[in-house]
Coordinates of C-alpha atoms and ligand atoms in Angstrom, one line a residue:
X1 CA -91.1 226.4 232.7
X2 CA -90.3 223.2 234.6
X3 CA -86.9 221.7 233.8
X4 CA -84.7 218.7 234.9
X5 CA -81.3 220.4 234.9
X6 CA -79.0 218.7 237.5
X7 CA -81.5 215.8 237.8
X8 CA -80.7 212.1 237.6
X9 CA -83.7 210.3 236.1
X10 CA -83.6 206.5 236.3
X11 CA -85.9 205.2 233.6
X12 CA -87.3 201.7 234.1
X13 CA -88.7 200.1 230.9
X14 CA -90.9 197.0 231.2
X15 CA -92.1 194.7 228.4
X16 CA -95.0 196.1 226.6
X17 CA -95.6 197.3 223.1
X18 CA -95.2 200.9 224.3
X19 CA -91.5 200.2 225.2
X20 CA -90.7 201.6 221.7
X21 CA -91.9 205.0 223.0
X22 CA -89.2 205.0 225.8
X23 CA -86.6 206.0 223.1
X24 CA -88.5 209.2 222.6
X25 CA -89.0 209.6 226.3
X26 CA -85.2 209.5 226.9
X27 CA -84.9 212.3 224.4
X28 CA -87.6 214.4 226.0
X29 CA -86.1 214.0 229.4
X30 CA -82.7 215.0 228.1
X31 CA -84.2 218.0 226.4
X32 CA -85.5 219.2 229.8
X33 CA -81.9 218.9 231.1
X34 CA -81.9 215.4 232.8
X35 CA -79.1 212.9 233.1
X36 CA -80.8 209.6 232.1
X37 CA -79.9 206.0 233.0
X38 CA -82.0 203.1 231.8
X39 CA -83.0 199.8 233.4
X40 CA -84.7 197.3 231.1
X41 CA -86.6 194.2 232.2
X42 CA -86.2 191.0 230.2
X43 CA -89.6 191.5 228.6
X44 CA -88.7 195.1 227.5
X45 CA -85.7 193.7 225.6
X46 CA -88.1 191.8 223.4
X47 CA -89.6 195.1 222.2
X48 CA -86.5 197.4 222.0
X49 CA -82.8 196.7 222.2
X50 CA -80.6 197.9 225.1
X51 CA -78.3 199.3 222.4
X52 CA -80.9 201.8 221.2
X53 CA -81.5 203.1 224.7
X54 CA -77.7 203.1 225.4
X55 CA -77.0 205.2 222.3
X56 CA -79.7 207.6 223.2
X57 CA -79.0 208.0 226.9
X58 CA -75.3 208.0 226.5
X59 CA -75.0 205.5 229.4
X60 CA -74.8 201.7 229.6
X61 CA -78.2 200.1 230.0
X62 CA -78.7 198.0 233.1
X63 CA -80.5 194.6 232.7
X64 CA -79.2 192.2 235.3
X65 CA -79.7 192.1 239.1
X66 CA -76.8 189.7 239.7
X67 CA -74.0 191.0 237.5
X68 CA -70.6 191.1 239.2
X69 CA -69.2 193.7 236.8
X70 CA -72.2 196.0 237.4
X71 CA -72.0 195.6 241.1
X72 CA -68.5 196.9 241.1
X73 CA -69.6 199.9 239.1
X74 CA -73.3 200.9 239.1
X75 CA -74.9 198.0 241.0
X76 CA -78.5 198.1 242.2
X77 CA -77.8 200.1 245.4
X78 CA -75.7 202.7 243.5
X79 CA -78.5 203.0 240.9
X80 CA -81.1 203.4 243.6
X81 CA -79.0 206.1 245.3
X82 CA -78.0 207.8 242.0
X83 CA -81.7 208.4 241.1
X84 CA -83.5 211.7 241.9
X85 CA -86.6 210.1 240.4
X86 CA -87.4 206.5 239.3
X87 CA -89.7 206.7 236.3
X88 CA -91.2 203.5 235.1
X89 CA -92.5 203.8 231.6
X90 CA -94.1 201.7 230.3
X91 CA -95.2 199.9 233.5
X92 CA -97.0 196.6 232.4
X93 CA -99.8 195.0 234.5
X94 CA -97.1 192.4 235.6
X95 CA -94.6 195.0 236.7
X96 CA -97.3 196.9 238.6
X97 CA -98.4 193.6 240.4
X98 CA -94.7 193.0 241.3
X99 CA -94.3 196.5 242.6
X100 CA -97.5 196.2 244.6
X101 CA -96.4 193.0 246.2
X102 CA -92.9 194.3 247.0
X103 CA -91.1 191.6 244.9
X104 CA -87.4 192.0 244.2
X105 CA -87.1 189.4 241.5
X106 CA -85.3 191.5 238.9
X107 CA -83.1 194.6 238.8
X108 CA -86.0 197.1 238.2
X109 CA -88.2 195.9 241.1
X110 CA -85.2 195.6 243.4
X111 CA -84.2 199.2 242.7
X112 CA -87.7 200.3 243.2
X113 CA -87.5 198.9 246.8
X114 CA -84.0 200.2 247.4
X115 CA -84.4 203.7 246.3
X116 CA -85.4 206.6 248.5
X117 CA -86.3 208.7 245.4
X118 CA -89.9 209.3 244.4
X119 CA -91.3 206.8 241.9
X120 CA -93.5 207.8 239.0
X121 CA -95.3 205.0 237.0
X122 CA -96.8 205.3 233.5
X123 CA -99.0 202.2 233.1
X124 CA -99.6 200.7 229.7
X125 CA -101.8 197.6 229.1
X126 CA -104.9 196.3 227.4
X127 CA -108.0 198.2 228.6
X128 CA -109.6 195.0 230.0
X129 CA -106.4 194.3 232.0
X130 CA -106.5 197.9 233.3
X131 CA -110.1 197.4 234.4
X132 CA -109.5 194.0 236.0
X133 CA -110.1 194.0 239.8
X134 CA -106.5 192.7 240.4
X135 CA -105.0 195.6 238.5
X136 CA -107.4 198.1 240.2
X137 CA -106.3 196.8 243.6
X138 CA -102.6 196.9 242.7
X139 CA -102.9 200.5 241.5
X140 CA -104.6 201.4 244.7
X141 CA -101.8 199.8 246.7
X142 CA -99.2 201.9 244.7
X143 CA -101.2 205.1 245.4
X144 CA -101.4 204.3 249.1
X145 CA -97.5 203.9 249.1
X146 CA -97.1 207.3 247.6
X147 CA -96.1 206.0 244.2
X148 CA -97.4 208.5 241.6
X149 CA -99.1 207.6 238.4
X150 CA -99.3 209.3 235.0
X151 CA -102.0 208.0 232.7
X152 CA -102.9 205.7 231.1
X153 CA -104.3 207.6 228.2
X154 CA -107.5 206.6 226.4
X155 CA -107.8 205.6 222.8
X156 CA -107.2 203.0 220.2
X157 CA -104.8 200.3 221.5
X158 CA -102.2 198.2 219.6
X159 CA -104.5 195.1 220.1
X160 CA -107.4 197.0 218.4
X161 CA -109.4 197.6 221.7
X162 CA -110.5 201.1 222.5
X163 CA -110.3 202.4 226.1
X164 CA -107.8 203.4 228.8
X165 CA -104.5 201.6 228.8
X166 CA -102.2 203.4 226.3
X167 CA -99.0 204.8 227.8
X168 CA -99.2 208.6 228.1
X169 CA -97.2 210.5 225.5
X170 CA -93.5 210.9 226.2
X171 CA -93.6 214.7 226.3
X172 CA -96.5 214.6 228.9
X173 CA -94.5 212.1 231.0
X174 CA -91.3 214.2 230.8
X175 CA -93.2 217.4 231.8
X176 CA -94.8 215.5 234.8
X177 CA -91.3 214.2 235.8
X178 CA -90.1 217.8 235.8
X179 CA -93.0 219.0 237.9
X180 CA -91.7 216.8 240.7
X181 CA -88.8 219.1 241.3
X182 CA -90.5 222.4 240.5
X183 CA -91.5 223.4 244.1
X184 CA -91.4 227.2 243.3
X185 CA -90.8 227.6 247.0
X186 CA -88.1 230.3 246.5
X187 CA -89.5 231.7 243.3
X188 CA -88.3 235.2 242.8
X189 CA -85.8 235.1 245.7
X190 CA -82.1 235.8 245.4
X191 CA -79.9 233.3 247.2
X192 CA -76.2 233.5 247.8
X193 CA -74.3 230.4 249.0
X194 CA -70.7 230.0 250.0
X195 CA -69.1 226.7 249.4
X196 CA -65.8 224.8 249.5
X197 CA -62.6 225.6 251.5
X198 CA -60.6 228.8 251.6
X199 CA -56.8 228.8 250.9
X200 CA -54.7 231.0 253.0
X201 CA -51.4 231.6 251.3
X202 CA -48.1 231.2 253.2
X203 CA -45.9 231.9 250.2
X204 CA -46.2 231.6 246.4
X205 CA -46.6 227.8 246.5
X206 CA -48.0 226.9 249.9
X207 CA -51.2 227.4 251.8
X208 CA -53.4 226.5 254.8
X209 CA -56.7 224.9 253.9
X210 CA -59.1 222.0 254.8
X211 CA -60.8 219.0 253.2
X212 CA -64.0 220.7 252.1
X213 CA -65.0 219.4 248.6
X214 CA -67.8 221.9 248.0
X215 CA -70.3 219.0 247.5
X216 CA -72.7 220.2 250.2
X217 CA -72.7 223.8 249.0
X218 CA -73.0 222.9 245.4
X219 CA -76.0 220.6 246.2
X220 CA -77.6 223.5 248.0
X221 CA -77.1 225.7 244.9
X222 CA -78.9 223.0 242.8
X223 CA -81.7 222.7 245.2
X224 CA -82.1 226.5 245.3
X225 CA -82.3 226.7 241.5
X226 CA -84.9 223.9 241.6
X227 CA -86.9 225.9 244.1
X228 CA -87.0 228.9 241.6
X229 CA -84.2 231.1 243.2
X230 CA -81.7 233.2 241.3
X231 CA -78.6 231.6 242.8
X232 CA -75.0 232.7 243.2
X233 CA -72.3 230.5 244.5
X234 CA -69.2 232.0 246.0
X235 CA -66.8 229.1 245.8
X236 CA -63.4 228.3 247.2
X237 CA -61.2 226.1 245.0
X238 CA -63.0 222.9 244.3
X239 CA -63.1 220.4 241.3
X240 CA -66.8 220.5 240.7
X241 CA -68.8 221.6 237.7
X242 CA -70.9 224.7 238.1
X243 CA -74.6 223.6 238.4
X244 CA -76.8 224.8 235.6
X245 CA -78.3 228.2 236.0
X246 CA -76.0 229.1 238.9
X247 CA -73.7 232.2 238.8
X248 CA -70.4 231.1 240.3
X249 CA -67.7 233.5 241.6
X250 CA -64.4 231.8 242.4
X251 CA -62.3 233.0 245.4
X252 CA -59.3 231.7 247.2
X253 CA -58.9 233.3 250.7
X254 CA -61.4 234.1 253.4
X255 CA -60.8 237.9 252.8
X256 CA -61.7 237.5 249.1
X257 CA -64.7 235.4 250.2
X258 CA -65.9 238.1 252.6
X259 CA -65.6 240.8 249.9
X260 CA -67.6 238.8 247.4
X261 CA -70.2 237.8 250.0
X262 CA -70.7 241.4 251.1
X263 CA -71.1 242.4 247.4
X264 CA -73.5 239.6 246.4
X265 CA -75.6 239.7 249.6
X266 CA -76.6 243.3 249.1
X267 CA -80.2 243.1 248.1
X268 CA -80.3 239.2 248.4
X269 CA -83.0 237.3 250.4
X270 CA -81.1 234.4 251.7
X271 CA -77.4 233.7 252.5
X272 CA -76.2 230.2 253.3
X273 CA -72.7 229.9 254.6
X274 CA -71.7 226.4 253.8
X275 CA -68.0 227.2 253.1
X276 CA -65.4 225.8 255.5
X277 CA -63.6 229.2 256.0
X278 CA -60.1 229.1 257.6
X279 CA -60.4 230.7 261.0
X280 CA -56.8 232.0 260.7
X281 CA -54.4 233.1 258.0
X282 CA -50.6 233.8 258.0
X283 CA -49.9 237.3 259.3
X284 CA -47.6 237.8 256.3
X285 CA -47.5 236.2 253.0
X286 CA -43.9 235.6 251.9
X287 CA -43.3 236.8 248.4
X288 CA -40.6 234.2 247.9
X289 CA -40.9 230.4 248.6
X290 CA -40.0 229.8 252.3
X291 CA -36.6 227.9 252.3
X292 CA -36.1 224.8 254.4
X293 CA -34.1 225.9 257.4
X294 CA -34.1 225.0 261.1
X295 CA -35.8 221.9 262.6
X296 CA -38.6 223.9 264.1
X297 CA -40.3 227.0 262.7
X298 CA -43.4 228.9 263.9
X299 CA -46.1 230.4 261.9
X300 CA -47.6 233.7 263.0
X301 CA -51.4 233.5 262.3
X302 CA -54.1 236.2 262.6
X303 CA -57.8 235.7 262.9
X304 CA -59.8 235.9 259.7
X305 CA -63.0 238.0 259.6
X306 CA -66.2 236.0 260.4
X307 CA -68.0 236.1 257.1
X308 CA -71.4 234.8 258.2
X309 CA -71.4 236.9 261.4
X310 CA -70.6 240.0 259.3
X311 CA -73.5 239.3 256.9
X312 CA -75.9 238.5 259.8
X313 CA -74.9 241.8 261.5
X314 CA -75.9 243.9 258.4
X315 CA -79.0 246.0 258.2
X316 CA -80.9 245.2 256.1
X317 CA -79.7 241.6 255.9
X318 CA -80.7 238.4 254.2
X319 CA -82.2 235.4 256.1
X320 CA -78.8 234.1 257.2
X321 CA -78.0 230.4 257.6
X322 CA -74.8 229.0 258.9
X323 CA -73.3 225.6 259.1
X324 CA -71.6 224.1 262.1
X325 CA -68.9 221.5 261.7
X326 CA -68.6 219.8 265.1
X327 CA -67.1 216.7 266.4
X328 CA -68.8 216.4 269.8
X329 CA -72.0 217.7 271.5
X330 CA -73.0 218.7 268.0
X331 CA -76.4 220.2 268.6
X332 CA -75.7 222.3 271.8
X333 CA -72.5 223.7 270.2
X334 CA -74.3 224.5 267.0
X335 CA -77.2 226.3 268.9
X336 CA -74.6 228.4 270.8
X337 CA -72.9 229.2 267.5
X338 CA -76.2 230.3 266.0
X339 CA -76.9 232.7 268.8
X340 CA -73.3 234.1 269.0
X341 CA -73.2 234.8 265.2
X342 CA -76.8 236.2 265.2
X343 CA -78.1 233.6 262.6
X344 CA -81.6 232.7 261.7
X345 CA -80.8 229.1 261.3
X346 CA -77.8 226.7 261.6
X347 CA -77.2 223.3 260.1
X348 CA -75.0 221.1 262.3
X349 CA -73.1 218.1 261.0
X350 CA -70.8 215.7 262.9
X351 CA -67.5 216.0 260.9
X352 CA -65.8 213.3 263.0
X353 CA -67.9 210.7 261.1
X354 CA -66.1 209.8 258.0
X355 CA -69.1 208.7 255.9
X356 CA -70.7 212.2 256.3
X357 CA -69.6 215.8 256.4
X358 CA -66.2 216.7 254.7
X359 CA -65.6 215.3 251.2
X360 CA -68.3 212.6 251.3
X361 CA -71.4 212.1 249.2
X362 CA -73.7 211.8 252.1
X363 CA -74.6 213.9 255.1
X364 CA -76.7 213.7 258.2
X365 CA -77.6 217.0 259.9
X366 CA -79.7 218.7 262.5
X367 CA -81.3 221.9 261.3
X368 CA -81.7 224.3 264.2
X369 CA -83.6 227.6 264.4
X370 CA -84.5 229.7 267.5
X371 CA -87.8 227.9 268.2
X372 CA -87.1 224.4 267.0
X373 CA -84.9 221.9 265.3
X374 CA -85.2 218.9 262.9
X375 CA -83.0 215.9 262.3
X376 CA -82.4 215.0 258.7
X377 CA -81.2 211.4 258.7
X378 CA -78.3 210.2 256.6
X379 CA -79.0 210.7 252.9
X380 CA -77.2 212.0 249.8
X381 CA -76.1 215.6 249.9
X382 CA -78.6 216.3 247.1
X383 CA -81.4 215.0 249.2
X384 CA -80.2 216.8 252.4
X385 CA -79.9 220.0 250.4
X386 CA -83.5 219.8 249.1
X387 CA -84.7 219.3 252.7
X388 CA -82.7 222.2 254.0
X389 CA -84.1 224.5 251.3
X390 CA -87.6 223.3 252.1
X391 CA -87.0 224.2 255.8
X392 CA -85.6 227.6 254.9
X393 CA -88.7 228.3 252.8
X394 CA -90.9 227.2 255.6
X395 CA -89.1 229.3 258.2
X396 CA -89.3 232.4 256.0
X397 CA -93.0 231.9 255.6
X398 CA -93.4 231.4 259.3
X399 CA -91.3 234.6 260.1
X400 CA -93.4 236.6 257.6
X401 CA -96.7 235.6 259.2
X402 CA -95.4 236.2 262.7
X403 CA -94.3 239.7 261.6
X404 CA -97.8 240.4 260.1
X405 CA -99.5 239.4 263.3
X406 CA -97.4 241.8 265.4
Ligands
LIG1 O1 -67.7 220.7 251.2 P1 -68.1 219.3 251.6 O2 -66.9 218.4 251.5 O3 -69.3 218.8 251.0 O4 -68.3 219.3 253.2 C1 -69.4 220.1 253.7 C2 -69.0 220.8 255.0 C3 -68.6 219.7 256.1 C4 -67.8 221.7 254.8 C5 -70.3 221.6 255.4 O5 -71.3 220.7 255.7 C6 -70.0 222.4 256.7 O6 -70.1 222.0 257.8 N1 -69.6 223.7 256.5 C7 -69.2 224.6 257.6 C8 -67.7 224.3 257.9 C9 -67.2 225.3 259.0 O7 -66.4 226.1 258.8 O8 -67.9 225.2 260.2 P2 -67.5 226.1 261.5 O9 -68.3 225.5 262.6 O10 -66.1 226.2 261.6 O11 -68.1 227.5 261.1 C10 -69.4 227.9 261.5 C11 -70.0 228.8 260.4 O12 -69.3 230.0 260.3 C12 -70.0 228.3 259.0 O13 -71.2 228.6 258.4 C13 -68.8 228.9 258.3 O14 -69.1 229.1 256.9 C14 -68.8 230.2 259.0 N2 -67.5 230.9 259.1 C15 -66.5 230.4 259.8 C16 -65.3 231.0 259.9 C17 -65.2 232.3 259.3 N3 -64.0 233.0 259.4 N4 -66.2 232.8 258.6 C18 -67.4 232.2 258.5 O15 -68.3 232.7 257.9

């Protein structure tokens, strides 16, 4: 059953009589698990109040393009980036015409231009307007631009006409929205993902760690669930909520992470090592707090086990994907790391760039496998994660067919 857990749906409501159905649509989307935010055009507010949709969605409704308060909080670019799907329902003939001509004359059309998320449009208009050559041409333009349509449905219209033009039923639209994310690519597969930092204790109150927030690993877990996988996260200490339908195991140190990874990877199909594991740990953990003493002290550190290399060295072993946090010569270093650790794939990111990598919402990576590589340009970690999962699915299929040919 398709769902919208972990999904941000931006619902655009334009000014037609079907706008009253958007209240039910918000409810249907939420029942499937979505977070919903609403943008209303000026016309929509003539049919249903922002207050109604605010109360139902649990979020402020956005109405103005130029609103200094909104720009400091959720302005048009933030909304465009927040959305996993822009759903416009109802979409009037006028709104469709403005989308087709690329206008940016209100908040909804501006967000439609600014978003990288897919767009799903549910037209609603009089049947004669739907059949008009201008509307037909506009709809064709949207289709050519990969904007998806749902409906319109046929039947008796508010104006008394009979024919196509009614907005599709909210439950049908919500199910179509959910189907956008239901790739089924990893259906039936077991995926284990490590995420976040490790903490290597020095004494009862101090530790060695790094700036990993867990965002990349958690985004991968969401994407794996969406692809149909049974997903386990082995997580260092982070302040993120566990994604829906994900089993989470908390660990602190690299040694604990290794133990859990070995346990969970047995019988799994895919292991993705996204955690920023400390390479060294203190040779001894002091049982008492270390007292301030001389001007200089030295720490005796020992190498931690290499978790991803250990999993990749198992037999049988899952399809094993590592990450490479590099600051220079990113791709050659990452390729060498993939070979040295015996991985099937590695995802390299440049962690010297502040806007991506550690503790940021975006990333930009090159995914490398023995016979190829693909650059994934800067995008949200959610989007990068979905693309990585798609590439993993594609590589597993390719490996399977190569093995069958042998
Ligand atoms: O958590 P975020 O704030 O979202 O940031 C994401 C990230 C930058 C942490 C992530 O994208 C990333 O790059 N993770 C890997 C970080 C890292 O430790 O890279 P590395 O190049 O040092 O290690 C290479 C690989 O070996 C990694 O898959 C790592 O998990 C693994 N490793 C490293 C050391 C060790 N002892 N055991 C390991 O398994």
